[in-house]
Tab-separated table of C-alpha atoms and ligand atoms in Angstrom:
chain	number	residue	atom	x	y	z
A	1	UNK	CA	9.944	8.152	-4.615
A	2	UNK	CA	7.900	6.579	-1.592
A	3	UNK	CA	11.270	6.240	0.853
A	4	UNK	CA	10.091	8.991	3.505
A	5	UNK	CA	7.133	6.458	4.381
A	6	UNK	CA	9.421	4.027	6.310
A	7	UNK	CA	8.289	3.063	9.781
A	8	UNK	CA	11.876	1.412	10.156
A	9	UNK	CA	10.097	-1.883	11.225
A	10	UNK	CA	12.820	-4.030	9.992
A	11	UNK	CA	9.920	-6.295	8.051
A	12	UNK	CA	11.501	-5.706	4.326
A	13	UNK	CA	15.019	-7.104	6.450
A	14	UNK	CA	13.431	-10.217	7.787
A	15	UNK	CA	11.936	-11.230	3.908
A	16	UNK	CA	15.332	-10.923	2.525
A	17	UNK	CA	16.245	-14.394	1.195
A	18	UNK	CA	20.094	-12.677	0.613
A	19	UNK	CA	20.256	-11.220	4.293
A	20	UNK	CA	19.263	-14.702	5.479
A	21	UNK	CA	22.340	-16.371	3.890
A	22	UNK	CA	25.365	-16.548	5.544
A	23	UNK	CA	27.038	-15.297	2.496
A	24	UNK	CA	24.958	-12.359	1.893
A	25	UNK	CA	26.729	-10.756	5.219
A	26	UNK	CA	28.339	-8.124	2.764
A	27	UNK	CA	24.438	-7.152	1.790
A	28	UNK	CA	23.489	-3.521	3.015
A	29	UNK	CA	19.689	-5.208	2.755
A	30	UNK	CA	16.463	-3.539	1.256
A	31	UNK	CA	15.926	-0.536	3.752
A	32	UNK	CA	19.575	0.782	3.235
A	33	UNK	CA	19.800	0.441	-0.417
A	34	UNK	CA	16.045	1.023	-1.098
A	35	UNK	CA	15.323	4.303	1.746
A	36	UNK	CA	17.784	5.735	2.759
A	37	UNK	CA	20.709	5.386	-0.654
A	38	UNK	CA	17.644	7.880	-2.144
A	39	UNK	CA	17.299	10.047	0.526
A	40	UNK	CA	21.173	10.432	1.856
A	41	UNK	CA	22.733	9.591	-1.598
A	42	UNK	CA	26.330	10.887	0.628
A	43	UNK	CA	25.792	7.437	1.975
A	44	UNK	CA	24.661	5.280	-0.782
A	45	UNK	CA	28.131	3.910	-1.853
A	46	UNK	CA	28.274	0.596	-0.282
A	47	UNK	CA	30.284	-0.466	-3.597
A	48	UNK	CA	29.210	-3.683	-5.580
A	49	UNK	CA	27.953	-5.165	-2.209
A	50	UNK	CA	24.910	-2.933	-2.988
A	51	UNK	CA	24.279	-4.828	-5.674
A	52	UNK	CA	24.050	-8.785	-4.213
A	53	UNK	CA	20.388	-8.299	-4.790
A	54	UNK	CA	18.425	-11.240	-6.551
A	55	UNK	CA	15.152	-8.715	-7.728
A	56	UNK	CA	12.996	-11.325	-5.795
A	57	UNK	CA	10.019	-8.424	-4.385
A	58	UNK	CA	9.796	-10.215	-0.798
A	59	UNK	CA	10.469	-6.903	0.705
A	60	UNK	CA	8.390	-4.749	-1.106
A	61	UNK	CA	5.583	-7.185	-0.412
A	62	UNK	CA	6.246	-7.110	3.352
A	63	UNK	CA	6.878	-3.847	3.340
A	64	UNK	CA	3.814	-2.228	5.033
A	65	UNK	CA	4.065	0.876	3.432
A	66	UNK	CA	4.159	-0.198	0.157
A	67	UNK	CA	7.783	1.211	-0.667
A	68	UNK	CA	9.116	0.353	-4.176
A	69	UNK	CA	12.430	-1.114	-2.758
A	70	UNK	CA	13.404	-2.825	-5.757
A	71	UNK	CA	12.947	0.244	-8.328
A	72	UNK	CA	14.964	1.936	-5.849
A	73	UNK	CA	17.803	-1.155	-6.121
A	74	UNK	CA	17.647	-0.154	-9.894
A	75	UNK	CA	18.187	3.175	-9.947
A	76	UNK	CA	21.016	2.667	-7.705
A	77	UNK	CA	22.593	-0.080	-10.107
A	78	UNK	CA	22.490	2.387	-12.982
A	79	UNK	CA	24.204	5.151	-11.320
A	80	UNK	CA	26.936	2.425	-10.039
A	81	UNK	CA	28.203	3.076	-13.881
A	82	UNK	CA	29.803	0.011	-14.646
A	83	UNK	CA	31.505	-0.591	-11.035
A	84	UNK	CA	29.925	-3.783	-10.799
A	85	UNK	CA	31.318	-7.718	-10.129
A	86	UNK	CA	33.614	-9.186	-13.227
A	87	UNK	CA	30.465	-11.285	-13.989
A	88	UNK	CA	28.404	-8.442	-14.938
A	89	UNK	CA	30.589	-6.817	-16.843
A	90	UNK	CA	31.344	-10.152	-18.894
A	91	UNK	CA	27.529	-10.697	-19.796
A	92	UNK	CA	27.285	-6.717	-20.389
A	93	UNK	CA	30.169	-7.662	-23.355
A	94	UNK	CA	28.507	-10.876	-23.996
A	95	UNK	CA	25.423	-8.897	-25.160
A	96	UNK	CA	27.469	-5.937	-26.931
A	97	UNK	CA	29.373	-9.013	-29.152
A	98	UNK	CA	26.305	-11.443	-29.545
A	99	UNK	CA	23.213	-10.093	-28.808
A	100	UNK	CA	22.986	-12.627	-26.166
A	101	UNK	CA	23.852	-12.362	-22.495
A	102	UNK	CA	24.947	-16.596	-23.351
A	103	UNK	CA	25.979	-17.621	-26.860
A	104	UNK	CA	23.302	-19.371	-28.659
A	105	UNK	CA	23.778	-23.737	-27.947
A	106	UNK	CA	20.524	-24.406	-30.185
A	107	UNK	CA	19.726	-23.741	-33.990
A	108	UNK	CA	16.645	-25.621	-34.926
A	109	UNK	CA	15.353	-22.025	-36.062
A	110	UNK	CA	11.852	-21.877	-37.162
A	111	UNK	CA	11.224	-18.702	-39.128
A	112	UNK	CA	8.022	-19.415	-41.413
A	113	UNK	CA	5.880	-16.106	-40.997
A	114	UNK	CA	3.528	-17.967	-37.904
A	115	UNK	CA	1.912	-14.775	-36.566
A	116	UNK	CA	3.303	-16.197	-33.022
A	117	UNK	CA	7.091	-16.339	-32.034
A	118	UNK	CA	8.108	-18.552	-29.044
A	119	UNK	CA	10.714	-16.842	-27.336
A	120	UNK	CA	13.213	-18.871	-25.217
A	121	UNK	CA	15.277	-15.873	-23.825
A	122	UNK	CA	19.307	-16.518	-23.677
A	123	UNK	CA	19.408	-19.098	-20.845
A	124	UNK	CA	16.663	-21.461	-23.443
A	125	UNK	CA	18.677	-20.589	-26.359
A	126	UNK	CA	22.502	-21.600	-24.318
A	127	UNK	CA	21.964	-23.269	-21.444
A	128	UNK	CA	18.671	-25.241	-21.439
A	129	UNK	CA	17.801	-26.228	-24.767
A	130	UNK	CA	16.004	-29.594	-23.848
A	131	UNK	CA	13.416	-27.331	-21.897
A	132	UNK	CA	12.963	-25.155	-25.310
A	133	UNK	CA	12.390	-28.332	-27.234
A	134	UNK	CA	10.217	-29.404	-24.819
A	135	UNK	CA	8.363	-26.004	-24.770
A	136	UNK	CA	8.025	-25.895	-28.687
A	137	UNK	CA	7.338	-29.471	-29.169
A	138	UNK	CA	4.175	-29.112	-26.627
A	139	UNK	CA	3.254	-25.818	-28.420
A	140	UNK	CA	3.131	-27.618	-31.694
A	141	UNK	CA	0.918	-30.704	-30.096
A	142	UNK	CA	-1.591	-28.258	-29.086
A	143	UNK	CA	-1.759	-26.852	-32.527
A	144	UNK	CA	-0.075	-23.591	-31.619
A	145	UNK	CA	2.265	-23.153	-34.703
A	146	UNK	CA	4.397	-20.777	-33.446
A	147	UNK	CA	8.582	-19.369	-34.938
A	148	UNK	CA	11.508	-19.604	-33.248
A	149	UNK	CA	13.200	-16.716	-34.646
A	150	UNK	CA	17.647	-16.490	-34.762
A	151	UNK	CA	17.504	-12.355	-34.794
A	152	UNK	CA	15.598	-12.000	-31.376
A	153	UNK	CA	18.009	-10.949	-29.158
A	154	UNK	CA	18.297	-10.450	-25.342
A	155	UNK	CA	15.174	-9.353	-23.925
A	156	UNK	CA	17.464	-6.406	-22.190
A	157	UNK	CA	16.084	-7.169	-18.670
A	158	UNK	CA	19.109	-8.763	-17.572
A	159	UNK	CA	21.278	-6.041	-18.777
A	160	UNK	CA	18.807	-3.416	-16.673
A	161	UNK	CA	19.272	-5.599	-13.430
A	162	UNK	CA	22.792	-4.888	-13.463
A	163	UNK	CA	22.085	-0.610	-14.530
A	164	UNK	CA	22.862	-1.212	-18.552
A	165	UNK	CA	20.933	1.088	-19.659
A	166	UNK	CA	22.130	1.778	-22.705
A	167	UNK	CA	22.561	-1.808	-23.758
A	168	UNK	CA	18.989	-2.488	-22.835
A	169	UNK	CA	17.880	0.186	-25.274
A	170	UNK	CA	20.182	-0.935	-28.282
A	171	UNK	CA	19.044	-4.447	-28.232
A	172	UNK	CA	15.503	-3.279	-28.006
A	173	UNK	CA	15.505	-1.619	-31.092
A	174	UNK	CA	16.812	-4.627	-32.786
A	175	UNK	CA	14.228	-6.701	-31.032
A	176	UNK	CA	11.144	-4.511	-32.024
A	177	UNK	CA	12.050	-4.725	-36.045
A	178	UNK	CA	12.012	-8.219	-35.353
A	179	UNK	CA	9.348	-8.930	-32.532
A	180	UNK	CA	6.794	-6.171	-33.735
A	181	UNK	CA	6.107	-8.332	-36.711
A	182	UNK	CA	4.203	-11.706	-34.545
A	183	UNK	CA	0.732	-10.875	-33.132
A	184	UNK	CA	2.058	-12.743	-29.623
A	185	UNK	CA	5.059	-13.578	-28.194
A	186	UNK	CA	5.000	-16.732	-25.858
A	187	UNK	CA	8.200	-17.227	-23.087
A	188	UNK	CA	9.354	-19.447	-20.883
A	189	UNK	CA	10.979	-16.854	-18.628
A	190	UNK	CA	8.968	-14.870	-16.402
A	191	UNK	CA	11.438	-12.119	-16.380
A	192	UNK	CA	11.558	-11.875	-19.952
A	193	UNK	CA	7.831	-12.102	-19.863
A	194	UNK	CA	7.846	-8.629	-17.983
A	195	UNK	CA	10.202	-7.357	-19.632
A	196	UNK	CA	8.512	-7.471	-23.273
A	197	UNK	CA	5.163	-6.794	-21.693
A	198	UNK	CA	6.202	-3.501	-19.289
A	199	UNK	CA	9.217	-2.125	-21.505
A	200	UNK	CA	8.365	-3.289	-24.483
A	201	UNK	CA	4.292	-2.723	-25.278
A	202	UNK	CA	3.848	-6.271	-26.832
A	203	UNK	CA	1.345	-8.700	-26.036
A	204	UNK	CA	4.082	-11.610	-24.196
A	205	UNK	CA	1.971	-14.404	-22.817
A	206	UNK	CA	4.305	-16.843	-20.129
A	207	UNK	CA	3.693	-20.278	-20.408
A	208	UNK	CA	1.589	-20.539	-17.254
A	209	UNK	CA	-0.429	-18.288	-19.241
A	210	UNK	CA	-0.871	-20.371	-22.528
A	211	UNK	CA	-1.707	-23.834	-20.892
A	212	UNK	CA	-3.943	-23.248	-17.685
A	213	UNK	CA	-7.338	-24.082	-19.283
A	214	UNK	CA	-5.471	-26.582	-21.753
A	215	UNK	CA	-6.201	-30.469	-21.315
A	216	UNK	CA	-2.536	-31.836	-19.804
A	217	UNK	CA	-1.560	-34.603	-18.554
A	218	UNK	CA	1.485	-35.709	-16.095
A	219	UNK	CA	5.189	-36.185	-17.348
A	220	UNK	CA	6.322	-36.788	-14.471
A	221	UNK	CA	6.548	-39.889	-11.731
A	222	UNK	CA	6.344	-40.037	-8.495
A	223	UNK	CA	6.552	-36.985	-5.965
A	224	UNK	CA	7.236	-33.096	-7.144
A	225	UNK	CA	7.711	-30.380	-5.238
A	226	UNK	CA	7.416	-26.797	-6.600
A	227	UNK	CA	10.440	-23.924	-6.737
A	228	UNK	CA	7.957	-20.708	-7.350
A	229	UNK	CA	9.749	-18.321	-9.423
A	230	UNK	CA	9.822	-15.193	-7.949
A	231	UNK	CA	9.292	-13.115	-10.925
A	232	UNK	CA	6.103	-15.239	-11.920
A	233	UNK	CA	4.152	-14.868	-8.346
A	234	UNK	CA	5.465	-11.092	-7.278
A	235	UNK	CA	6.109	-10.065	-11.246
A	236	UNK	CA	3.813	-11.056	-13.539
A	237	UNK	CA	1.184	-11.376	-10.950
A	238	UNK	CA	-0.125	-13.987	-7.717
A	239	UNK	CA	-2.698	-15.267	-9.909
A	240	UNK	CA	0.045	-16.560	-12.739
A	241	UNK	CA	1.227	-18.979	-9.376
A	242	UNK	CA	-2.410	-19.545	-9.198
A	243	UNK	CA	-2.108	-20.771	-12.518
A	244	UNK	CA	1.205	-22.775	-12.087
A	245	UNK	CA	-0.416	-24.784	-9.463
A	246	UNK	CA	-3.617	-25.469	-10.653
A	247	UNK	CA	-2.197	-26.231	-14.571
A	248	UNK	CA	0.006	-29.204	-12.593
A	249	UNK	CA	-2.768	-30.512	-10.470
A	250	UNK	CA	-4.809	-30.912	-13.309
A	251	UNK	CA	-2.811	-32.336	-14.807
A	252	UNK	CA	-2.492	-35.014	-12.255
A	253	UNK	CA	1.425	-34.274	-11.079
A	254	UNK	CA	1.454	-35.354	-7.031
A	255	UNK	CA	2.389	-32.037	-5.782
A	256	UNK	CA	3.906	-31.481	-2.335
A	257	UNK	CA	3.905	-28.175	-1.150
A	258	UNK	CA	6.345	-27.268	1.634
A	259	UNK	CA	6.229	-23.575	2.661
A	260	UNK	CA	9.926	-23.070	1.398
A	261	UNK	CA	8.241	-23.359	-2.215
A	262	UNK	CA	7.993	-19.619	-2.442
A	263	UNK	CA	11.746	-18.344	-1.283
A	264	UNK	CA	13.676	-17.523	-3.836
A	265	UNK	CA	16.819	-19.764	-4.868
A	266	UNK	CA	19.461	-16.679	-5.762
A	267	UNK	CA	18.822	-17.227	-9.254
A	268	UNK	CA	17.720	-14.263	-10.336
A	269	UNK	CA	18.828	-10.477	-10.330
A	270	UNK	CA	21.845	-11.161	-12.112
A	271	UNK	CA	23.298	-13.250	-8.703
A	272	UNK	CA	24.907	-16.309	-10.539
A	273	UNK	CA	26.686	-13.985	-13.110
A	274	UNK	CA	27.947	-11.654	-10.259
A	275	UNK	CA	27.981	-13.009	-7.495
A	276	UNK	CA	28.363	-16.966	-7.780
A	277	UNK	CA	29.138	-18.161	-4.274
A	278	UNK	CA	26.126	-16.362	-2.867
A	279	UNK	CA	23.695	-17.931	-5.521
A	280	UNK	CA	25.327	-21.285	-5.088
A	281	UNK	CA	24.571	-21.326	-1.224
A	282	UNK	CA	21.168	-19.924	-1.532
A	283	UNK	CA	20.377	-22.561	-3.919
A	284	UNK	CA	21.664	-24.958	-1.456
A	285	UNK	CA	19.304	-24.197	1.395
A	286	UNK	CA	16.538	-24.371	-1.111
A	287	UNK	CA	17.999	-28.239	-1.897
A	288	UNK	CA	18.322	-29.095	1.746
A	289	UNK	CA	14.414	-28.014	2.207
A	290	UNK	CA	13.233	-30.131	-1.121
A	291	UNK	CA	15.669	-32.930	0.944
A	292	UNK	CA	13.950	-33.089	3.650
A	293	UNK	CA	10.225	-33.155	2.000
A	294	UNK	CA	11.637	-36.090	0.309
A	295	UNK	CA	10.286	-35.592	-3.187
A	296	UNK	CA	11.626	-37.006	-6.159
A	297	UNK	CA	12.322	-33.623	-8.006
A	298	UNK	CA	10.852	-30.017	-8.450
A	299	UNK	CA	8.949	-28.518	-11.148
A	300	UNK	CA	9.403	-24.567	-11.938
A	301	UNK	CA	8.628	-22.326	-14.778
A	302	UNK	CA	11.734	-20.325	-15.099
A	303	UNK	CA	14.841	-20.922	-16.982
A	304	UNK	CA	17.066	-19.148	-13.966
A	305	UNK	CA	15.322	-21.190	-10.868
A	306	UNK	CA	16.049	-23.950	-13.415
A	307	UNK	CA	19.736	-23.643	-13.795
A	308	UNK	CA	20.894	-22.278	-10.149
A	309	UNK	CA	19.212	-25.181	-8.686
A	310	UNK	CA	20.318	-28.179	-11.088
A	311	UNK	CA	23.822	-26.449	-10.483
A	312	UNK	CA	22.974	-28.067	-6.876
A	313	UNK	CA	22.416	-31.023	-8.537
A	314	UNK	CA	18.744	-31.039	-7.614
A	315	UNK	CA	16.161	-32.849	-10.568
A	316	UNK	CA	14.227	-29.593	-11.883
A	317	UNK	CA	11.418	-29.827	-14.991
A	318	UNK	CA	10.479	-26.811	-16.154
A	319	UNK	CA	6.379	-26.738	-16.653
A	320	UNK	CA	7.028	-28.068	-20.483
A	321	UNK	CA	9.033	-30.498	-19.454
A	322	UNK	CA	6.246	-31.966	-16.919
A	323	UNK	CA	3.134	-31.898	-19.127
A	324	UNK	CA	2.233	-32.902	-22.099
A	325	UNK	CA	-1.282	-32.883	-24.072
A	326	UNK	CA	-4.017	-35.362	-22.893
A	327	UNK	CA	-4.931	-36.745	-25.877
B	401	SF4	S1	14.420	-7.868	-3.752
B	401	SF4	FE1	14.753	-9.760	-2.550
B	401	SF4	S2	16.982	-9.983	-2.417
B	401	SF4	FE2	16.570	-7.857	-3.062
B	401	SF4	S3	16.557	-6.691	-1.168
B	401	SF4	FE3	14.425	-7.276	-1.593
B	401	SF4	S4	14.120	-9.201	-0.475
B	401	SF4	FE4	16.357	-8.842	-0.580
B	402	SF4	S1	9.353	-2.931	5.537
B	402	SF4	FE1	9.028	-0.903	4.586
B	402	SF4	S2	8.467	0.405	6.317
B	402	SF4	FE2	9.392	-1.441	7.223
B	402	SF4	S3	11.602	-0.948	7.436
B	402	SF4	FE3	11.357	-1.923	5.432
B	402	SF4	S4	11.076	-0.210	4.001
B	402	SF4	FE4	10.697	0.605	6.058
């Protein structure tokens, strides 16, 4: 643990999106839960407050001492041992009784031994299942024949967010008798994208990934602004945003970029489960700033930023939705 190298400069404070949000008050912010909860554990128990945390990495990258705040946020959240928001706990049983942090809204199933699996992660597979259609649909047009397989489960990395350890390693197992069999796995979610790649071992490719030296063209009219998932840019890497960008304005999307593009909209970290009215107003501000750049919609590439900001009522494409093959 890096915690001892804090300067106490109060830069990992100004970064946080939560802290900024008049409902993140409650939030004992990165430096208390991320230096000193490991290094005076007597007073790490700020309670569930502790964990009103979306995962976004903006203080660890303004951090100048490079501390790993966030790994500290998750060892904290496992030791919390279940003390969490209602919300948490529901998905935890969600998972335990389905496999699936959301039950499944989509069953056009495509299990024909392709040595590729498209994985939509729960919020494709219940929640968004236009954007999955979309994402499999442009797969197929650019002749990657790819399965959509019913026994992957829950990539686990929502259930470590919220310190399920346990869970995380059950449906793991299940998913390697089932995953370990493809050659790749391409996903629409960043953060499932880490998750298979980091816990996992397996080759996971994001979408970014797949279609940034494909030939594209536009879906979509008029003016877009971008919502930049946080666990694309400050997960996966800076050069998958690179990607992101330069797939779209290839593509020939009108992009406006407004420096809000990068904050993260609460989606994430396990916010909207646990902690709805926090997500809901952090999502807002990110509407009012796409207001006021008066575009006609944003384009993301993750299922979460997705959902928390049409919630808002706000048009969203995910990066399927937007392209399509130039033929
Ligand atoms: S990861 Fe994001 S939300 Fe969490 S403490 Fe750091 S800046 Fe705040
Ligand atoms: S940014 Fe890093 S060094 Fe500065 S207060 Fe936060 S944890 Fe400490």
């Amino acid at each position: 643990m890096n915690s001892d190298r804090c300067i106490k400069c109060g830069s990992c404070l100004r970064a946080c999106p939560v802290l900024g949000d008049a409902r993140g008050a409650l939030f004992p912010g990165p430096r208390a839960t991320g230096v000193d909860a490991p290094r005076f554990p007597e007073r790490a128990d700020a309670g569930p407050s502790a964990l009103m945390c979306t995962m976004c990495h903006a203080c660890e990258l303004a951090c100048p001492s490079s501390i790993t705040l966030t790994k500290a946020m998750l060892r904290l959240r496992s030791e919390l041992k279940g003390q969490g928001p209602s919300g948490h706990l529901r998905m935890r049983e969600n998972v335990m009784a389905t496999g699936r942090t959301v039950s499944a809204d989509f069953d056009e199933w495509v299990e024909e031994g392709n040595d590729i699996l498209y994985f939509p992660g729960c919020i494709g597979l219940g929640r968004l299942t236009s954007m999955t259609r979309a994402a499999s649909s442009l797969l197929t047009s650019l002749d990657i024949k790819h399965d959509i397989s019913s026994r992957a489960l829950c990539c686990g990395s929502p259930l470590l967010k919220v310190g399920a350890l346990e869970e995380a390693a059950n449906v793991k197992r299940s998913n390697m008798e089932v995953l370990s069999a493809y050659r790749k796995v391409v996903v629409s979610c960043p953060g499932c994208a880490y998750q298979l790649r980091t816990e996992y071992g397996l080759e996971a490719k994001h979408m970014v990934e797949v279609l940034r030296d494909l030939p594209l063209r536009s879906r979509a009219e008029g003016r877009w602004a971008l919502q930049m998932p946080c666990h694309l840019k400050r997960g996966l890497g800076p050069w998958t945003a690179e990607d992101l960008v330069g797939i779209l304005e290839r593509a020939g999307v009108e992009l406006v970029r407004i420096p809000e593009e990068d904050v993260c909209c609460g989606g994430g970290g396990g916010l909207p489960s646990g902690f709805p009215e926090l997500a809901a107003s952090m999502a807002r501000s990110k509407v009012r700033a796409y207001e006021r750049a008066g575009v006609d919609g944003v384009i993301t590439a993750c299922p979460f930023c997705c959902l928390n900001l049409r919630r808002e009522g706000l048009r969203v494409l995910d990066i399927s939705e937007a392209v399509s093959l130039n033929e």
